[in-house]
Coordinates of C-alpha atoms and ligand atoms in Angstrom, one line a residue:
X25 CA -17.7 -46.1 -19.8
X26 CA -18.9 -42.5 -19.7
X27 CA -18.8 -40.5 -16.5
X28 CA -21.3 -37.8 -15.4
X29 CA -21.4 -35.8 -12.2
X30 CA -22.9 -33.1 -10.0
X31 CA -20.6 -30.5 -8.5
X32 CA -21.6 -28.5 -5.4
X33 CA -20.6 -27.7 -1.8
X34 CA -22.1 -29.4 0.1
X35 CA -23.1 -32.1 -2.3
X36 CA -23.3 -35.4 -0.3
X37 CA -27.1 -34.9 0.1
X38 CA -27.7 -34.7 -3.7
X39 CA -30.3 -37.1 -5.1
X40 CA -28.9 -36.7 -8.6
X41 CA -26.6 -39.7 -8.5
X42 CA -29.3 -42.1 -7.4
X43 CA -31.7 -40.7 -10.0
X44 CA -29.4 -40.7 -13.0
X45 CA -27.7 -44.0 -12.2
X46 CA -31.2 -45.6 -12.0
X47 CA -32.0 -44.2 -15.5
X48 CA -28.6 -45.4 -17.0
X49 CA -29.2 -48.8 -15.6
X50 CA -32.8 -49.0 -16.9
X51 CA -31.6 -48.1 -20.4
X52 CA -28.6 -50.4 -20.2
X53 CA -26.1 -47.6 -20.8
X54 CA -22.5 -48.0 -19.8
X55 CA -22.5 -44.7 -17.7
X56 CA -21.9 -43.7 -14.1
X57 CA -22.9 -40.5 -12.3
X58 CA -21.1 -39.3 -9.1
X59 CA -21.2 -36.4 -6.7
X60 CA -18.0 -34.2 -6.4
X61 CA -17.5 -31.6 -3.7
X62 CA -16.1 -28.5 -5.4
X63 CA -15.7 -25.0 -4.0
X64 CA -16.4 -21.9 -6.1
X65 CA -12.7 -21.1 -6.4
X66 CA -12.0 -24.6 -7.9
X67 CA -15.0 -24.5 -10.3
X68 CA -13.1 -23.5 -13.4
X69 CA -10.5 -26.2 -12.9
X70 CA -13.2 -28.8 -12.2
X71 CA -15.3 -28.0 -15.3
X72 CA -12.2 -27.8 -17.6
X73 CA -10.9 -31.0 -16.0
X74 CA -14.1 -32.9 -16.6
X75 CA -14.1 -31.7 -20.2
X76 CA -10.5 -32.8 -20.7
X77 CA -11.3 -36.2 -19.1
X78 CA -14.2 -36.8 -21.5
X79 CA -17.1 -36.5 -19.1
X80 CA -20.5 -36.9 -20.7
X81 CA -21.9 -33.9 -18.7
X82 CA -22.3 -32.2 -15.4
X83 CA -24.9 -30.7 -13.1
X84 CA -24.2 -27.8 -10.8
X85 CA -25.8 -27.1 -7.5
X86 CA -25.4 -24.5 -4.7
X87 CA -23.2 -22.4 -4.6
X88 CA -21.9 -22.8 -8.1
X89 CA -24.9 -22.1 -10.4
X90 CA -24.1 -18.3 -10.9
X91 CA -20.3 -18.6 -10.8
X92 CA -20.5 -21.0 -13.8
X93 CA -21.5 -18.1 -16.1
X94 CA -17.9 -16.9 -15.9
X95 CA -16.7 -20.2 -17.3
X96 CA -19.2 -21.7 -19.7
X97 CA -21.0 -20.5 -22.9
X98 CA -24.5 -20.1 -21.6
X99 CA -27.7 -20.9 -23.6
X100 CA -29.9 -17.9 -24.2
X101 CA -32.3 -18.9 -21.4
X102 CA -29.5 -19.6 -18.9
X103 CA -28.1 -16.2 -19.6
X104 CA -31.4 -14.5 -18.9
X105 CA -31.9 -16.5 -15.7
X106 CA -28.3 -15.8 -14.6
X107 CA -27.6 -19.4 -13.5
X108 CA -26.5 -22.7 -14.9
X109 CA -27.5 -26.2 -13.6
X110 CA -26.4 -28.3 -16.5
X111 CA -23.2 -28.4 -18.5
X112 CA -22.8 -30.2 -21.8
X113 CA -19.5 -30.9 -23.5
X114 CA -20.5 -32.0 -27.0
X115 CA -19.9 -28.6 -28.7
X116 CA -17.4 -27.0 -26.4
X117 CA -18.5 -26.2 -22.8
X118 CA -22.1 -25.1 -22.9
X119 CA -24.3 -24.2 -19.9
X120 CA -28.1 -24.7 -19.6
X121 CA -30.7 -24.1 -17.0
X122 CA -33.4 -26.9 -16.8
X123 CA -35.0 -25.8 -13.4
X124 CA -37.7 -23.6 -15.0
X125 CA -38.6 -26.3 -17.5
X126 CA -38.7 -28.9 -14.7
X127 CA -41.2 -26.7 -12.8
X128 CA -43.3 -26.1 -15.9
X129 CA -43.4 -29.9 -16.6
X130 CA -44.2 -30.7 -13.0
X131 CA -47.2 -28.4 -13.2
X132 CA -48.3 -29.6 -16.6
X133 CA -47.7 -33.2 -15.6
X134 CA -50.1 -32.6 -12.7
X135 CA -52.8 -31.4 -15.1
X136 CA -52.3 -27.7 -14.5
X137 CA -52.4 -25.2 -17.3
X138 CA -50.1 -22.2 -17.1
X139 CA -51.2 -19.8 -19.9
X140 CA -53.4 -17.0 -18.5
X141 CA -53.1 -18.1 -14.9
X142 CA -52.2 -15.9 -11.9
X143 CA -49.2 -17.3 -10.2
X144 CA -48.0 -16.2 -6.8
X145 CA -44.3 -17.1 -6.6
X146 CA -42.7 -17.0 -3.1
X147 CA -38.9 -16.5 -3.2
X148 CA -36.4 -14.7 -5.5
X149 CA -33.4 -17.0 -5.2
X150 CA -31.9 -19.2 -7.9
X151 CA -34.8 -21.6 -8.4
X152 CA -37.4 -18.7 -8.3
X153 CA -35.5 -16.9 -11.0
X154 CA -35.7 -19.9 -13.3
X155 CA -39.4 -20.5 -12.6
X156 CA -40.4 -16.8 -13.0
X157 CA -38.7 -16.6 -16.4
X158 CA -40.2 -19.8 -17.6
X159 CA -43.8 -19.3 -16.4
X160 CA -43.9 -15.6 -17.6
X161 CA -42.6 -16.8 -21.0
X162 CA -45.4 -19.4 -21.1
X163 CA -48.1 -16.8 -20.6
X164 CA -48.7 -16.7 -16.8
X165 CA -49.0 -13.5 -14.8
X166 CA -46.3 -13.9 -12.2
X167 CA -46.4 -12.0 -8.9
X168 CA -43.2 -12.4 -6.9
X169 CA -43.1 -12.0 -3.1
X170 CA -39.9 -12.4 -1.2
X171 CA -38.7 -12.0 2.4
X172 CA -36.1 -9.5 1.1
X173 CA -38.5 -7.2 -0.9
X174 CA -35.7 -5.6 -3.0
X175 CA -34.8 -8.9 -4.6
X176 CA -38.5 -9.5 -5.7
X177 CA -38.6 -6.0 -7.2
X178 CA -35.3 -6.6 -9.2
X179 CA -36.5 -10.1 -10.4
X180 CA -39.9 -8.8 -11.5
X181 CA -38.2 -6.0 -13.5
X182 CA -36.1 -8.6 -15.3
X183 CA -39.0 -11.0 -15.9
X184 CA -41.1 -8.1 -17.3
X185 CA -39.0 -8.3 -20.4
X186 CA -40.3 -11.8 -21.3
X187 CA -43.9 -11.6 -19.9
X188 CA -46.2 -10.4 -17.2
X189 CA -44.5 -10.0 -13.8
X190 CA -44.8 -7.7 -10.7
X191 CA -43.4 -7.7 -7.2
X192 CA -45.7 -7.7 -4.2
X193 CA -45.4 -7.2 -0.5
X194 CA -44.5 -10.3 1.5
X195 CA -46.9 -9.1 4.3
X196 CA -49.9 -9.3 2.1
X197 CA -49.8 -13.0 1.3
X198 CA -53.4 -13.7 2.3
X199 CA -55.0 -11.2 -0.1
X200 CA -52.5 -12.1 -2.8
X201 CA -53.4 -15.8 -2.5
X202 CA -57.2 -14.9 -2.9
X203 CA -56.4 -13.5 -6.3
X204 CA -54.1 -16.4 -7.4
X205 CA -54.7 -19.7 -9.3
X206 CA -51.3 -21.2 -8.5
X207 CA -49.1 -20.7 -5.4
X208 CA -45.5 -21.8 -5.7
X209 CA -43.1 -22.0 -2.7
X210 CA -39.6 -21.6 -4.1
X211 CA -38.0 -20.5 -0.8
X212 CA -36.1 -22.7 1.6
X213 CA -38.9 -22.4 4.1
X214 CA -40.1 -25.8 5.2
X215 CA -36.9 -27.5 4.0
X216 CA -35.0 -29.9 6.4
X217 CA -34.0 -29.1 9.2
X218 CA -36.7 -26.4 9.5
X219 CA -39.5 -28.8 8.6
X220 CA -42.2 -27.2 10.9
X221 CA -41.9 -23.9 9.0
X222 CA -44.6 -22.7 6.5
X223 CA -45.2 -19.2 5.1
X224 CA -48.8 -20.0 4.3
X225 CA -51.5 -21.7 6.4
X226 CA -54.8 -23.3 5.3
X227 CA -56.9 -20.3 6.4
X228 CA -55.1 -18.2 3.8
X229 CA -55.9 -20.6 0.9
X230 CA -59.0 -21.5 -1.2
X231 CA -60.1 -24.8 -2.6
X232 CA -59.5 -23.9 -6.3
X233 CA -55.9 -23.1 -5.6
X234 CA -53.0 -25.2 -6.9
X235 CA -50.1 -25.4 -4.3
X236 CA -46.7 -26.4 -5.7
X237 CA -43.9 -26.7 -3.1
X238 CA -40.6 -27.2 -4.8
X239 CA -39.0 -28.2 -1.5
X240 CA -38.5 -32.0 -1.7
X241 CA -36.9 -32.8 1.6
X242 CA -39.3 -33.6 3.3
X243 CA -41.6 -34.5 0.4
X244 CA -44.8 -33.8 2.3
X245 CA -44.0 -30.3 3.7
X246 CA -46.2 -28.5 6.2
X247 CA -47.3 -26.1 3.4
X248 CA -48.6 -29.1 1.4
X249 CA -50.4 -30.5 4.5
X250 CA -52.0 -27.1 5.0
X251 CA -53.0 -27.0 1.3
X252 CA -54.7 -30.4 1.6
X253 CA -56.6 -29.1 4.7
X254 CA -57.9 -26.3 2.6
X255 CA -59.0 -28.7 -0.2
X256 CA -56.4 -27.3 -2.7
X257 CA -54.6 -29.4 -5.3
X258 CA -51.0 -30.1 -4.4
X259 CA -47.8 -30.9 -6.3
X260 CA -44.6 -31.8 -4.4
X261 CA -41.0 -31.0 -5.3
X262 CA -40.0 -34.5 -6.4
X263 CA -41.5 -34.2 -9.9
X264 CA -39.6 -30.9 -10.6
X265 CA -36.4 -32.6 -9.5
X266 CA -37.1 -35.5 -11.8
X267 CA -38.1 -33.4 -14.8
X268 CA -35.2 -31.0 -14.5
X269 CA -32.9 -34.1 -14.4
X270 CA -34.7 -35.7 -17.3
X271 CA -34.1 -32.5 -19.4
X272 CA -30.4 -32.6 -18.5
X273 CA -30.2 -36.3 -19.4
X274 CA -31.7 -35.6 -22.8
X275 CA -29.3 -32.7 -23.4
X276 CA -26.3 -35.0 -22.7
X277 CA -27.4 -38.3 -24.3
X278 CA -30.1 -37.3 -26.8
X279 CA -32.3 -40.0 -25.1
X280 CA -35.6 -39.6 -23.2
X281 CA -35.0 -41.2 -19.8
X282 CA -37.6 -43.4 -17.9
X283 CA -39.3 -40.8 -15.7
X284 CA -41.0 -43.4 -13.5
X285 CA -37.7 -45.2 -12.8
X286 CA -36.1 -41.8 -11.8
X287 CA -39.1 -40.8 -9.6
X288 CA -39.1 -44.2 -7.8
X289 CA -35.3 -44.0 -7.1
X290 CA -35.7 -40.5 -5.7
X291 CA -38.8 -41.3 -3.6
X292 CA -37.2 -44.4 -2.2
X293 CA -34.0 -42.5 -1.2
X294 CA -36.1 -39.7 0.5
X295 CA -38.1 -42.3 2.5
Ligands
NAP313 P1 -31.5 -19.7 -2.8 O1 -31.0 -19.2 -4.1 O2 -30.6 -19.7 -1.6 O3 -32.8 -18.8 -2.4 C1 -33.4 -19.0 -1.2 C2 -34.8 -18.2 -1.2 O4 -35.5 -18.6 -0.1 C3 -34.6 -16.7 -1.1 O5 -35.7 -16.1 -1.8 C4 -34.7 -16.5 0.4 O6 -35.2 -15.2 0.7 C5 -35.8 -17.5 0.7 N1 -35.8 -17.9 2.1 C6 -34.9 -18.7 2.7 N2 -35.3 -19.0 4.0 C7 -36.5 -18.4 4.2 C8 -37.4 -18.3 5.2 N3 -37.2 -18.9 6.4 N4 -38.5 -17.6 5.1 C9 -38.8 -17.0 3.9 N5 -38.0 -17.0 2.9 C10 -36.8 -17.7 3.0 O7 -32.1 -21.2 -3.0 P2 -32.7 -21.9 -4.2 O8 -31.7 -22.6 -5.0 O9 -33.6 -20.9 -4.9 O10 -33.6 -23.1 -3.5 C11 -34.8 -22.8 -2.8 C12 -35.5 -24.1 -2.4 O11 -35.9 -24.8 -3.6 C13 -34.6 -25.0 -1.6 O12 -35.4 -25.7 -0.6 C14 -34.2 -26.1 -2.7 O13 -33.9 -27.3 -2.1 C15 -35.4 -26.1 -3.5 N6 -35.1 -26.5 -4.9 C16 -35.9 -27.5 -5.4 C17 -35.7 -27.9 -6.7 C18 -36.4 -29.1 -7.3 O14 -36.0 -29.6 -8.4 N7 -37.5 -29.5 -6.7 C19 -34.7 -27.3 -7.5 C20 -34.0 -26.2 -7.0 C21 -34.2 -25.8 -5.7 P3 -34.2 -13.9 0.9 O15 -33.9 -13.4 -0.5 O16 -34.9 -13.0 1.7 O17 -33.0 -14.5 1.5

């Protein structure tokens, strides 16, 4: 049997075990995926230990994604993003970042084209970094607004190297949204336990806007409810979770996992 796992702290809330185990079962693979609580100080031992034990691969979550760069050989894109969420052991210890691809696939899977679109990205944390790099590389013009403005400015400067990006003032969201095709919330605003929080309300949106909230707990965030009120198209965070997981699965096993099985497992657990 092959073992896989997610490392994080905390990690008991992770939906990755239920999602990947459902995929392994559906494909009849003799594999198991578990969650392991690991502190940043123990990350090096944990990754090397998993490698020595013959694990098939790992995912990393908060607060380990940046720290992992000190330990693994990063892919080109993971190096640019500055964070790793997937570790593969086939050719040494190699780190990838599948969050940006997951977001791109969630948008495209929802029928949204990226090239040439004006994207307003809220947040400048780990997930925002991956999304900004991916969408700018795919031809979108990305405007980054973050509560801590300096982080938005720094991220925009980095992303400018791969495509069109600029930072904007968090206080001007209404006018920024009027000039945007796609609004993405990649902040923790609206995430459990602060489920009544939203940075944008329906009066700030327009009906041709696409609103993508990467928060998946709860699935139907207040931001998405407000977007529906405004007649905007909505995409929830579950599909990004599923697609980033599917990309990791493919890296580890070479197989394309059953997306609908993974999505069903995640939605059932979230309910
Ligand atoms: P992170 O690195 O800790 O970054 C958090 C970001 O949220 C920062 O930009 C922070 O702004 C901002 N923020 C936090 N609370 C806020 C508030 N009340 N108002 C405004 N801004 C706020 O976290 P992350 O890894 O990027 O994750 C962000 C969210 O995305 C989480 O809800 C996470 O669950 C979700 N996520 C979803 C997926 C998926 O697959 N669907 C994948 C990854 C993450 P400051 O810089 O000012 O602190």
